[in-house]
Backbone as a chain_set.jsonl record, in Angstrom:
{"seq": "MLVIHHLGISQSDRIVWLCEELGIPYELKRYARDPQTRMAPADYRALTPFGTAPVIDDGDLRLGESAAIIEYIAQTYGDGRLLIRPGAPGYADFLYWFHFANGSFMPAALIDSLCNRLPGGAGAMTALRARLDRAYDQIEDRLGRVPFLAGAAFSAADIMTLFPLTTMRVFSPRDIGPYPQIRAYLQRIAARPAFRRAMQKADPGFDLPLS", "coords": {"N": [[13.035, 12.363, 8.155], [12.734, 8.83, 6.269], [9.725, 7.939, 5.146], [7.651, 5.04, 4.562], [5.41, 4.004, 2.812], [3.106, 1.526, 3.554], [1.455, -0.48, 1.726], [-1.103, -3.211, 3.015], [0.332, -6.221, 2.851], [1.808, -6.463, 0.094], [3.885, -5.341, -2.402], [5.491, -3.386, -1.127], [6.341, -4.416, 1.238], [9.208, -5.144, 0.717], [10.74, -3.124, 1.019], [10.338, -2.518, 3.84], [11.492, -4.625, 4.815], [14.446, -4.02, 3.481], [14.987, -1.678, 5.099], [15.07, -2.853, 7.678], [16.93, -4.722, 7.629], [19.32, -3.017, 6.401], [19.466, -1.767, 8.889], [18.463, 1.32, 8.823], [16.859, 4.234, 10.119], [13.191, 4.638, 10.133], [9.679, 6.097, 8.968], [6.634, 3.996, 9.299], [4.002, 4.28, 7.951], [0.787, 2.551, 7.447], [-1.305, 1.004, 5.037], [-4.383, -0.355, 4.562], [-6.079, -3.305, 2.598], [-8.903, -2.894, 0.625], [-11.339, -5.039, 2.062], [-13.139, -6.093, 0.588], [-12.681, -6.343, -2.52], [-9.836, -6.691, -2.675], [-8.328, -4.597, -3.056], [-6.043, -1.582, -3.359], [-6.674, 1.065, -1.126], [-8.411, 4.366, -1.814], [-6.986, 6.339, -0.521], [-3.982, 5.447, -0.53], [-3.918, 4.945, -3.712], [-3.851, 7.449, -4.55], [-1.249, 8.384, -3.989], [0.75, 8.139, -5.908], [1.149, 8.456, -9.708], [0.662, 6.263, -11.056], [-0.495, 4.656, -9.106], [0.115, 2.548, -7.251], [2.032, 0.01, -5.097], [5.348, 0.065, -4.086], [5.798, 2.89, -2.334], [7.877, 5.686, -1.018], [8.271, 8.593, 0.836], [10.715, 10.574, 0.94], [11.832, 13.503, 2.521], [11.025, 15.86, 0.584], [11.074, 14.343, -1.449], [9.069, 12.025, -3.418], [8.832, 8.697, -4.279], [8.185, 5.894, -6.503], [8.125, 2.478, -7.391], [9.793, -0.496, -6.856], [12.505, -1.717, -7.515], [13.644, 0.788, -7.977], [12.968, 2.268, -5.521], [14.471, 0.645, -3.51], [17.275, 1.079, -4.871], [17.607, 3.44, -4.292], [17.314, 3.968, -1.647], [19.633, 2.239, -0.297], [21.661, 2.846, -1.957], [21.329, 6.056, -1.2], [21.191, 5.98, 1.691], [22.854, 3.475, 3.001], [24.935, 2.98, 2.02], [25.545, 1.509, -0.367], [25.225, -1.014, 0.368], [24.103, -4.339, 0.007], [23.908, -3.857, -2.438], [25.494, -5.245, -5.419], [28.417, -4.231, -6.871], [29.681, -2.226, -10.022], [32.373, -4.102, -11.622], [32.832, -5.882, -9.607], [33.304, -9.466, -8.157], [30.158, -11.161, -9.571], [28.669, -9.232, -10.482], [26.95, -9.059, -12.919], [25.151, -11.08, -12.344], [24.004, -10.329, -10.254], [22.757, -8.047, -10.99], [21.353, -9.498, -13.143], [19.361, -11.297, -11.452], [18.249, -9.266, -9.748], [16.641, -7.571, -11.481], [14.914, -9.633, -12.864], [13.003, -10.298, -11.136], [10.705, -8.542, -11.572], [10.519, -7.92, -13.828], [10.153, -10.13, -15.442], [9.397, -12.6, -14.021], [7.294, -11.646, -12.105], [5.253, -10.561, -14.203], [4.707, -13.271, -15.176], [3.493, -14.775, -13.296], [1.447, -12.627, -12.785], [-0.005, -13.306, -15.028], [-0.675, -15.835, -14.528], [-2.242, -15.857, -12.815], [-4.516, -14.286, -13.778], [-5.238, -15.92, -15.657], [-6.711, -17.807, -13.993], [-8.717, -16.659, -13.504], [-10.303, -16.614, -15.444], [-13.031, -17.861, -17.07], [-12.224, -20.956, -19.24], [-9.825, -19.545, -19.671], [-7.358, -21.543, -19.126], [-6.909, -22.81, -20.869], [-6.779, -21.419, -23.442], [-4.868, -19.782, -23.177], [-2.313, -21.345, -22.418], [0.336, -21.282, -23.443], [1.263, -18.658, -22.71], [0.985, -19.226, -19.82], [3.048, -21.066, -18.91], [5.47, -19.477, -18.851], [5.588, -18.864, -15.976], [6.468, -21.388, -15.279], [8.443, -22.073, -16.368], [10.139, -19.829, -15.127], [10.308, -20.803, -12.051], [11.437, -22.82, -12.43], [13.718, -22.394, -13.462], [14.727, -20.848, -11.335], [14.786, -22.843, -9.442], [16.858, -24.211, -10.999], [19.46, -22.232, -10.316], [19.845, -22.159, -7.642], [20.12, -24.459, -6.794], [22.678, -24.157, -7.722], [24.146, -22.028, -6.086], [23.684, -20.736, -2.903], [22.491, -17.95, -2.548], [20.496, -15.962, -4.931], [22.079, -13.801, -6.403], [24.736, -15.249, -6.046], [27.157, -16.603, -3.48], [26.516, -14.57, -1.26], [24.087, -12.737, -0.042], [21.638, -10.843, -1.098], [20.316, -7.312, -2.635], [18.912, -8.328, -4.854], [17.755, -10.758, -3.515], [16.023, -9.745, -1.866], [14.062, -8.545, -3.984], [13.1, -11.011, -5.256], [11.785, -12.435, -3.435], [9.141, -11.417, -2.822], [7.058, -12.592, -5.252], [7.747, -15.042, -5.119], [6.54, -15.988, -2.608], [4.377, -14.126, -1.288], [3.024, -13.712, -3.816], [1.778, -15.693, -4.252], [-0.634, -15.954, -2.322], [-2.219, -14.824, -3.798], [-2.4, -16.147, -6.222], [-2.144, -19.175, -6.29], [0.223, -21.87, -6.028], [1.998, -24.839, -5.865], [4.849, -25.473, -4.415], [5.94, -27.694, -3.949], [6.923, -29.261, -5.586], [9.753, -27.993, -5.675], [12.655, -28.428, -4.245], [14.918, -26.858, -3.904], [14.097, -24.156, -4.139], [12.374, -24.325, -1.7], [14.272, -24.679, 0.418], [15.747, -22.197, 0.23], [13.783, -20.264, 1.038], [13.5, -20.717, 3.728], [16.262, -20.528, 4.687], [15.897, -17.64, 4.384], [13.657, -17.221, 5.775], [14.836, -17.226, 8.316], [16.426, -14.759, 9.002], [16.961, -12.699, 10.722], [16.705, -9.625, 10.412], [14.393, -10.315, 8.385], [12.157, -11.435, 9.5], [11.923, -9.349, 11.485], [10.821, -7.253, 10.032], [8.546, -8.608, 8.434], [6.96, -8.884, 10.701], [6.331, -6.251, 11.419], [5.452, -4.87, 9.006], [3.175, -6.831, 8.214], [1.269, -7.892, 10.61], [0.518, -10.809, 11.726], [-0.248, -11.901, 9.379], [0.112, -14.988, 7.478], [3.073, -15.937, 5.86], [3.185, -17.321, 2.819], [5.568, -20.039, 3.312], [6.292, -22.42, 2.119]], "CA": [[12.576, 10.611, 8.05], [12.262, 8.839, 5.635], [8.43, 7.335, 5.015], [7.34, 4.301, 3.847], [3.852, 4.038, 2.961], [2.883, 0.428, 3.358], [-0.008, -1.176, 1.604], [-0.979, -4.303, 3.35], [0.593, -7.847, 1.712], [2.134, -6.402, -1.392], [5.406, -5.255, -2.827], [6.242, -2.28, -0.357], [7.127, -5.553, 2.204], [10.244, -5.435, 0.025], [11.269, -1.719, 1.578], [10.247, -2.42, 5.004], [12.878, -5.752, 4.828], [15.132, -3.471, 2.889], [15.269, -1.179, 5.991], [15.824, -3.762, 8.555], [18.599, -5.167, 6.778], [21.049, -2.194, 6.617], [19.173, -1.07, 9.903], [17.933, 2.464, 8.405], [15.474, 4.354, 10.908], [11.968, 4.963, 9.008], [8.577, 5.582, 9.713], [5.992, 3.236, 8.49], [2.378, 4.468, 7.216], [0.18, 1.278, 6.821], [-3.064, 1.0, 4.444], [-5.55, -1.771, 4.36], [-6.798, -3.817, 1.653], [-10.345, -3.26, 0.439], [-11.522, -6.082, 2.532], [-14.14, -7.355, -0.767], [-11.748, -6.004, -3.336], [-8.285, -6.745, -2.186], [-7.756, -3.586, -3.905], [-5.382, -0.437, -2.2], [-7.793, 2.186, -0.911], [-8.506, 5.387, -2.902], [-5.578, 7.617, -0.457], [-3.023, 4.947, -1.368], [-3.63, 4.762, -5.226], [-3.827, 8.787, -5.181], [0.207, 8.698, -4.057], [1.377, 8.17, -7.064], [0.224, 8.572, -10.693], [0.234, 4.941, -11.579], [-1.547, 4.465, -7.807], [0.331, 0.943, -7.348], [2.804, -0.178, -4.033], [5.493, 0.699, -3.071], [5.87, 4.366, -2.354], [8.499, 6.316, -0.352], [8.699, 9.834, 0.761], [12.063, 11.352, 1.706], [11.915, 14.735, 2.426], [10.528, 16.496, -0.519], [10.677, 13.418, -2.743], [8.222, 11.131, -3.117], [9.086, 7.678, -4.907], [7.487, 4.694, -6.161], [8.436, 1.07, -7.85], [10.388, -1.469, -6.031], [13.489, -1.396, -7.77], [14.201, 2.357, -7.962], [13.203, 2.092, -4.303], [15.672, -0.007, -3.169], [18.698, 1.637, -4.899], [17.992, 5.202, -3.697], [17.872, 4.05, -0.28], [20.736, 1.839, -0.183], [22.804, 4.203, -2.23], [21.582, 6.54, -0.584], [21.277, 5.734, 3.292], [23.339, 2.2, 3.055], [26.678, 3.012, 1.399], [25.732, 0.647, -1.352], [25.239, -2.212, 1.021], [23.101, -5.096, -0.577], [23.987, -3.786, -3.53], [26.873, -5.615, -6.353], [29.533, -2.891, -7.877], [30.275, -2.597, -11.084], [33.376, -4.532, -11.714], [32.832, -7.021, -8.488], [32.369, -10.684, -8.505], [28.91, -11.333, -9.58], [27.711, -8.178, -10.545], [26.114, -9.13, -13.901], [24.173, -12.007, -11.711], [23.073, -9.568, -9.126], [21.493, -7.489, -12.298], [19.863, -10.147, -13.889], [17.986, -11.818, -10.53], [17.067, -8.356, -9.476], [15.176, -7.284, -12.279], [14.086, -10.53, -13.201], [11.755, -10.672, -10.238], [9.559, -7.846, -11.319], [10.919, -7.983, -15.027], [10.088, -11.669, -15.755], [8.567, -13.214, -12.851], [5.86, -10.962, -11.755], [4.103, -10.451, -14.747], [4.146, -14.668, -15.84], [2.603, -14.676, -12.128], [-0.184, -12.14, -12.994], [-0.769, -13.493, -16.051], [-1.308, -16.949, -14.109], [-3.477, -15.657, -11.679], [-5.843, -13.88, -14.096], [-5.894, -17.517, -16.395], [-7.187, -18.727, -12.73], [-10.199, -15.89, -13.266], [-10.95, -16.091, -16.669], [-13.507, -18.782, -18.055], [-11.553, -21.162, -20.536], [-8.201, -19.399, -19.68], [-6.335, -22.602, -18.87], [-6.792, -24.045, -22.172], [-6.604, -20.506, -24.366], [-3.106, -19.302, -22.568], [-1.103, -22.522, -22.282], [1.884, -21.144, -23.766], [1.28, -17.872, -21.583], [1.434, -19.9, -18.649], [4.362, -21.705, -19.188], [6.411, -19.117, -18.714], [5.889, -19.266, -14.894], [6.926, -22.879, -15.001], [9.884, -21.666, -16.841], [10.679, -18.991, -13.755], [10.618, -21.399, -11.319], [12.386, -23.997, -13.355], [15.393, -21.076, -13.792], [15.511, -20.217, -9.991], [15.669, -23.68, -8.717], [18.353, -24.732, -11.153], [20.028, -21.057, -9.872], [19.615, -22.028, -6.455], [21.208, -25.517, -6.543], [24.264, -24.064, -7.369], [24.283, -20.998, -5.527], [22.588, -20.181, -1.696], [21.94, -16.757, -2.792], [20.378, -15.577, -6.244], [23.585, -13.582, -6.868], [25.829, -15.904, -5.45], [27.296, -16.915, -2.453], [25.797, -13.583, 0.174], [22.2, -12.407, 0.062], [21.911, -9.565, -1.444], [19.039, -7.155, -2.686], [18.274, -9.514, -5.347], [16.661, -11.768, -3.128], [14.863, -8.972, -1.544], [13.338, -8.315, -5.166], [12.392, -11.772, -5.42], [10.972, -13.015, -2.344], [7.159, -11.64, -2.822], [6.802, -13.316, -6.283], [8.085, -16.693, -4.581], [5.952, -16.083, -1.042], [3.348, -13.52, -1.0], [2.233, -13.886, -4.964], [1.245, -17.222, -3.956], [-1.41, -15.631, -1.912], [-3.203, -14.074, -5.113], [-2.501, -16.817, -7.389], [-1.924, -20.242, -5.608], [1.127, -22.9, -6.702], [2.559, -26.084, -5.349], [6.128, -25.441, -4.509], [6.31, -29.101, -3.411], [8.724, -29.925, -6.46], [10.962, -27.452, -5.47], [13.204, -28.451, -2.816], [16.001, -25.717, -3.611], [13.481, -23.223, -3.476], [11.826, -24.26, -0.181], [15.148, -24.473, 1.393], [16.267, -21.114, 0.453], [12.809, -19.975, 1.55], [14.005, -21.171, 5.085], [17.362, -19.237, 4.639], [15.507, -16.312, 4.396], [12.79, -16.967, 6.707], [15.603, -17.532, 9.554], [17.35, -13.873, 8.872], [16.339, -11.855, 12.091], [15.739, -8.831, 9.97], [13.193, -10.55, 7.874], [11.579, -11.287, 11.183], [11.471, -7.911, 12.249], [10.224, -6.834, 8.929], [7.414, -9.364, 8.38], [5.893, -8.333, 11.741], [5.872, -4.627, 11.337], [4.939, -4.621, 7.957], [1.88, -7.421, 8.411], [1.306, -8.619, 11.77], [-0.801, -11.988, 11.528], [0.256, -12.504, 8.049], [0.896, -15.965, 7.046], [3.54, -15.601, 4.859], [3.779, -18.771, 2.873], [6.979, -19.647, 2.922], [6.784, -23.495, 1.684]], "C": [[12.325, 10.095, 7.026], [10.875, 7.444, 5.909], [7.882, 6.219, 4.441], [5.706, 4.01, 4.078], [3.584, 1.985, 2.47], [1.441, 0.001, 3.143], [-0.15, -2.74, 1.931], [-0.82, -5.347, 2.329], [0.574, -7.543, 0.125], [3.51, -5.864, -1.173], [5.934, -4.613, -1.837], [6.586, -3.252, 0.997], [8.612, -5.651, 2.026], [11.191, -4.189, 1.013], [11.377, -1.825, 3.018], [11.532, -3.183, 5.687], [14.124, -4.64, 4.744], [15.924, -2.652, 4.175], [15.959, -1.481, 7.098], [17.071, -4.208, 8.384], [19.866, -3.953, 7.197], [20.628, -1.125, 7.919], [19.289, 0.84, 9.82], [16.309, 2.576, 9.482], [14.398, 4.976, 9.664], [11.036, 5.184, 9.854], [7.441, 4.945, 8.717], [4.612, 3.648, 8.546], [2.201, 3.316, 6.871], [-1.106, 1.756, 6.286], [-3.473, -0.301, 4.555], [-6.105, -1.513, 3.067], [-8.425, -3.495, 1.552], [-10.813, -4.378, 0.961], [-12.581, -7.229, 1.228], [-13.012, -7.065, -2.015], [-10.576, -6.516, -3.69], [-7.544, -5.454, -2.652], [-6.682, -2.584, -2.843], [-6.274, 0.399, -2.307], [-7.376, 3.349, -1.834], [-6.874, 6.115, -2.032], [-4.408, 6.968, -0.685], [-2.695, 4.985, -2.938], [-3.053, 6.128, -5.677], [-2.221, 9.373, -4.562], [1.129, 9.121, -4.993], [0.69, 8.364, -8.291], [-0.108, 6.985, -10.974], [-0.362, 4.082, -9.897], [-0.946, 2.586, -7.188], [1.599, 0.923, -5.725], [4.194, -0.744, -4.581], [5.687, 2.149, -3.066], [6.381, 4.904, -0.948], [8.343, 7.907, -0.232], [10.231, 10.042, 1.408], [12.245, 12.983, 2.026], [11.103, 15.502, 1.337], [9.989, 15.613, -1.902], [9.836, 12.435, -2.209], [8.684, 10.087, -4.19], [8.139, 6.504, -5.107], [8.576, 3.653, -6.861], [9.704, 0.692, -7.146], [11.902, -1.178, -6.294], [14.12, -0.453, -7.447], [14.436, 2.57, -6.147], [14.799, 1.608, -3.604], [16.885, 0.454, -3.597], [18.583, 2.545, -4.76], [18.466, 4.658, -2.238], [18.84, 3.016, 0.222], [22.038, 2.487, -0.771], [23.079, 4.928, -1.429], [21.629, 6.703, 1.575], [22.092, 4.241, 3.686], [24.622, 2.288, 2.385], [26.808, 2.077, 0.364], [25.486, -0.687, -1.05], [24.027, -3.245, 0.298], [23.001, -4.989, -2.011], [25.351, -4.61, -4.27], [27.765, -4.354, -7.024], [29.434, -3.21, -8.814], [31.646, -3.323, -11.118], [33.396, -5.944, -10.525], [32.515, -8.445, -8.96], [30.798, -10.507, -8.682], [28.058, -10.488, -9.776], [26.792, -8.413, -11.534], [24.936, -10.608, -13.537], [23.243, -11.295, -10.934], [21.903, -8.936, -10.608], [20.812, -7.987, -12.582], [18.684, -10.483, -12.999], [17.506, -10.164, -10.315], [16.324, -7.569, -10.379], [14.907, -8.381, -13.101], [13.232, -10.599, -12.19], [10.454, -9.811, -10.487], [9.213, -7.761, -13.2], [10.015, -8.653, -16.261], [9.168, -12.532, -14.982], [7.098, -12.752, -12.366], [5.177, -11.225, -13.068], [3.932, -11.942, -15.26], [3.195, -14.906, -14.345], [1.379, -13.646, -12.43], [-0.951, -13.08, -13.859], [-1.381, -14.821, -15.84], [-2.454, -16.638, -13.277], [-4.759, -14.923, -12.557], [-6.183, -14.803, -15.067], [-6.789, -18.049, -15.194], [-8.809, -18.086, -12.893], [-10.684, -16.092, -14.136], [-11.347, -17.612, -17.147], [-12.545, -19.65, -19.157], [-9.814, -20.516, -20.615], [-7.205, -20.363, -19.952], [-6.235, -23.002, -20.201], [-6.138, -22.787, -23.443], [-4.943, -19.775, -24.041], [-2.31, -19.954, -22.107], [0.125, -21.894, -22.518], [2.062, -19.865, -22.413], [1.796, -18.046, -20.334], [2.481, -20.152, -18.174], [5.393, -21.275, -19.272], [6.629, -18.468, -16.952], [6.495, -20.439, -14.189], [8.237, -22.43, -15.486], [10.389, -20.814, -15.556], [11.15, -19.744, -12.778], [11.274, -22.603, -11.271], [14.012, -23.081, -13.049], [15.284, -20.819, -12.506], [15.833, -21.562, -9.147], [16.624, -24.354, -9.38], [18.94, -23.171, -10.093], [20.415, -21.426, -8.579], [20.005, -23.359, -6.24], [22.323, -25.785, -7.043], [24.821, -23.11, -6.665], [23.401, -20.538, -3.925], [21.827, -18.827, -2.006], [21.443, -16.445, -4.118], [21.719, -14.75, -6.981], [24.645, -13.85, -6.572], [25.949, -15.967, -4.168], [26.939, -15.464, -1.027], [24.338, -13.016, -0.818], [22.791, -10.849, -0.486], [20.145, -8.54, -2.06], [18.132, -7.795, -3.721], [17.38, -10.265, -4.94], [15.794, -11.085, -2.554], [13.453, -9.042, -2.256], [12.751, -9.392, -5.161], [11.275, -12.504, -4.492], [9.601, -13.006, -2.776], [6.96, -12.431, -4.419], [6.656, -14.862, -6.03], [6.781, -17.21, -3.23], [4.639, -15.268, -1.39], [2.212, -13.884, -2.42], [1.181, -15.306, -4.877], [-0.203, -17.192, -3.667], [-2.657, -15.459, -3.193], [-2.909, -15.324, -6.462], [-1.55, -18.526, -6.803], [-1.115, -21.086, -6.514], [1.471, -23.659, -5.57], [3.859, -25.949, -5.451], [6.959, -26.544, -4.253], [7.329, -29.349, -4.233], [9.628, -29.328, -6.587], [11.558, -27.278, -4.836], [14.419, -27.191, -2.63], [15.104, -24.581, -3.246], [12.912, -23.0, -2.024], [13.141, -24.037, 0.873], [15.832, -23.243, 1.324], [14.708, -20.114, 1.287], [13.089, -19.889, 3.314], [14.845, -20.495, 5.382], [16.709, -17.78, 5.343], [14.6, -15.972, 5.526], [13.455, -17.007, 8.101], [16.163, -16.251, 9.531], [16.045, -12.725, 9.823], [15.862, -10.174, 11.56], [14.274, -8.974, 9.189], [12.149, -10.752, 8.757], [10.88, -9.879, 11.498], [10.293, -7.308, 11.223], [8.837, -7.102, 8.614], [6.358, -8.704, 9.404], [5.399, -7.096, 12.017], [4.768, -4.784, 9.948], [3.407, -5.69, 7.906], [1.844, -8.469, 9.419], [0.429, -9.404, 11.437], [-0.902, -12.271, 10.33], [0.763, -13.849, 7.94], [1.66, -16.203, 6.085], [3.761, -17.285, 4.205], [5.005, -19.231, 1.923], [7.48, -21.326, 2.439], [5.287, -24.202, 1.169]], "O": [[11.506, 10.78, 6.414], [10.98, 6.411, 6.57], [7.458, 6.607, 3.353], [5.039, 3.858, 5.101], [3.835, 1.414, 1.409], [0.51, 0.049, 3.947], [0.528, -3.54, 1.286], [-1.475, -5.474, 1.295], [-0.148, -7.994, -0.764], [4.151, -5.891, -0.123], [6.979, -5.125, -1.435], [7.193, -2.64, 1.876], [9.307, -6.13, 2.922], [12.222, -4.495, 1.61], [12.362, -1.32, 3.557], [12.29, -2.795, 6.576], [14.748, -4.369, 5.77], [17.13, -2.805, 4.371], [16.953, -0.921, 7.56], [18.085, -3.988, 9.046], [20.85, -3.99, 7.935], [21.152, -0.022, 8.077], [20.004, 1.518, 10.558], [15.336, 1.842, 9.654], [14.701, 5.57, 8.63], [11.056, 4.844, 11.037], [7.339, 5.305, 7.544], [4.035, 3.137, 9.506], [3.016, 2.751, 6.142], [-1.841, 2.604, 6.793], [-2.698, -1.254, 4.632], [-6.459, -0.48, 2.499], [-9.143, -3.895, 2.468], [-10.738, -5.177, 0.029], [-12.683, -8.445, 1.071], [-12.491, -8.135, -2.328], [-10.271, -6.778, -4.854], [-6.319, -5.332, -2.611], [-6.577, -2.872, -1.651], [-6.782, 0.63, -3.405], [-6.326, 3.386, -2.475], [-5.858, 6.361, -2.682], [-3.526, 7.726, -1.089], [-1.554, 5.04, -3.397], [-2.241, 6.303, -6.585], [-1.957, 10.574, -4.623], [1.963, 10.027, -4.998], [-0.524, 8.474, -8.125], [-1.289, 6.655, -11.087], [-0.554, 2.867, -9.865], [-1.701, 1.687, -6.816], [1.95, 2.048, -5.369], [4.277, -1.726, -5.319], [5.725, 2.578, -4.219], [5.728, 4.753, 0.085], [8.29, 8.507, -1.305], [10.598, 9.484, 2.442], [13.176, 13.481, 1.393], [10.02, 15.637, 1.908], [9.181, 15.818, -2.808], [9.767, 12.033, -1.047], [8.996, 10.674, -5.226], [7.408, 6.101, -4.203], [9.768, 3.96, -6.89], [10.572, 1.526, -6.891], [12.546, -0.512, -5.483], [15.103, -0.555, -6.713], [15.477, 2.872, -5.565], [15.842, 2.211, -3.352], [17.779, 0.312, -2.763], [19.618, 3.121, -5.096], [19.584, 4.81, -1.746], [18.808, 2.955, 1.451], [23.133, 2.612, -0.223], [24.154, 5.024, -0.838], [22.114, 7.541, 2.336], [21.875, 3.88, 4.843], [25.288, 1.253, 2.359], [27.939, 1.713, 0.044], [25.49, -1.538, -1.939], [22.952, -2.683, 0.086], [22.301, -5.699, -2.732], [26.355, -4.573, -3.559], [27.184, -3.632, -7.833], [29.116, -4.384, -9.005], [32.229, -2.835, -10.15], [34.059, -6.943, -10.802], [31.724, -8.702, -9.868], [30.213, -9.72, -7.937], [26.879, -10.625, -9.452], [25.659, -8.035, -11.237], [24.102, -11.03, -14.338], [22.029, -11.493, -10.878], [20.786, -9.279, -10.997], [19.641, -7.609, -12.562], [17.504, -10.254, -13.265], [16.391, -9.852, -10.733], [15.368, -6.91, -9.972], [14.613, -8.052, -14.25], [12.311, -11.294, -12.619], [9.382, -10.06, -9.937], [8.118, -7.606, -13.739], [9.491, -8.24, -17.295], [8.213, -13.104, -15.508], [6.065, -13.417, -12.3], [4.442, -12.212, -13.052], [2.883, -12.035, -15.898], [2.038, -15.272, -14.55], [0.256, -14.105, -12.22], [-2.073, -13.545, -13.658], [-2.325, -15.193, -16.538], [-3.494, -17.293, -13.209], [-5.894, -14.971, -12.084], [-7.335, -14.725, -15.494], [-7.685, -18.816, -15.548], [-9.835, -18.684, -12.57], [-11.881, -15.823, -14.034], [-10.517, -18.446, -17.509], [-12.064, -18.928, -20.03], [-8.899, -20.892, -21.348], [-6.323, -20.198, -20.795], [-5.226, -23.632, -20.519], [-5.234, -23.099, -24.219], [-4.137, -19.373, -24.88], [-1.47, -19.453, -21.359], [0.999, -22.031, -21.662], [2.76, -20.03, -21.412], [2.689, -17.402, -19.784], [2.94, -19.629, -17.158], [6.362, -21.953, -19.613], [7.59, -17.757, -16.657], [6.89, -20.542, -13.028], [9.156, -22.525, -14.672], [11.251, -21.433, -14.933], [12.324, -19.569, -12.454], [11.597, -23.263, -10.283], [15.062, -23.376, -12.48], [16.325, -20.18, -12.356], [16.776, -21.617, -8.357], [17.343, -25.105, -8.721], [18.638, -23.312, -8.907], [21.514, -20.958, -8.281], [20.355, -23.43, -5.062], [22.959, -26.84, -7.056], [26.039, -23.196, -6.513], [22.35, -19.922, -4.099], [20.64, -18.687, -1.711], [22.376, -16.822, -4.827], [22.229, -15.152, -8.026], [25.591, -13.069, -6.679], [25.039, -15.487, -3.492], [27.259, -15.714, 0.135], [23.948, -13.036, -1.986], [23.789, -10.141, -0.351], [19.037, -9.051, -1.895], [16.907, -7.851, -3.607], [16.369, -10.559, -5.577], [14.657, -11.556, -2.557], [12.34, -9.327, -1.814], [11.544, -9.179, -5.051], [10.195, -12.991, -4.828], [8.924, -13.996, -3.05], [6.168, -13.292, -4.037], [5.839, -15.66, -6.49], [6.31, -18.325, -3.005], [3.747, -15.983, -1.847], [1.029, -14.204, -2.299], [0.122, -15.633, -5.412], [-1.015, -17.907, -4.254], [-3.758, -16.004, -3.27], [-3.337, -15.118, -7.598], [-0.364, -18.731, -7.06], [-1.492, -21.181, -7.682], [1.291, -23.246, -4.425], [4.309, -26.26, -6.554], [8.189, -26.575, -4.269], [8.465, -29.618, -3.844], [10.495, -29.672, -7.39], [11.568, -26.135, -4.378], [14.758, -26.697, -1.554], [15.262, -24.031, -2.156], [12.927, -21.968, -1.352], [13.067, -23.379, 1.91], [16.58, -23.017, 2.275], [14.979, -19.279, 2.15], [12.794, -18.882, 3.958], [14.629, -19.697, 6.294], [16.957, -17.151, 6.372], [14.601, -14.906, 6.142], [12.715, -16.835, 9.069], [16.88, -16.366, 10.525], [14.917, -12.272, 9.63], [14.939, -9.56, 12.096], [13.326, -8.19, 9.246], [11.156, -10.039, 8.606], [9.716, -9.522, 11.676], [9.153, -6.985, 11.554], [7.998, -6.207, 8.506], [5.285, -8.171, 9.12], [4.377, -6.816, 12.643], [3.538, -4.798, 9.996], [2.442, -5.071, 7.459], [2.236, -9.625, 9.262], [-0.548, -8.953, 10.839], [-1.821, -13.055, 10.091], [1.929, -13.98, 8.312], [1.079, -16.774, 5.162], [4.293, -18.215, 4.812], [5.35, -19.064, 0.753], [8.675, -21.611, 2.361], [5.278, -25.319, 0.652]]}, "num_chains": 1, "name": "protein.A"}
């Protein structure tokens, strides 16, 4: 059986959610963060050479990296559901937003988080911090034209992007009041039964910032 090694309040939420959306059976192994440092415990970091979440086991296979895991599970167990195939309408949009989450959005959010912790960082790194503003502006514009990031239908691009829009704001607070399209989008996501099941299983009691 597929095993999801889930680090609490982390990007491995994505994998639990994906499996719930696809109706795929899995075993969930939960790991708590260190209460002082908020870092992954040593046994989680030892799972892969880079030591980050998420991680899955599938028989003898161990795999890390959110996008790689999502593609692997969707193709291996989900018959490609929630992925848009080459040649299908919205394929390029899907690819862009699927990779935007960790390729551009998350690095910008991490830079912003770092700046919040460095004395004088806000002044020295203004140009870098503006990247996060551009990311939010771009997502807001996109969601003003389509209900989901790849277009009319929910897809794995939405699963990838939700973490920096929500959980990342626990580590780097941001007011999303100026983004009505994003706020409406988060409510559409929150209404999905598979999403609610996944969050309850992955992080029971965690107040996910959806507004």
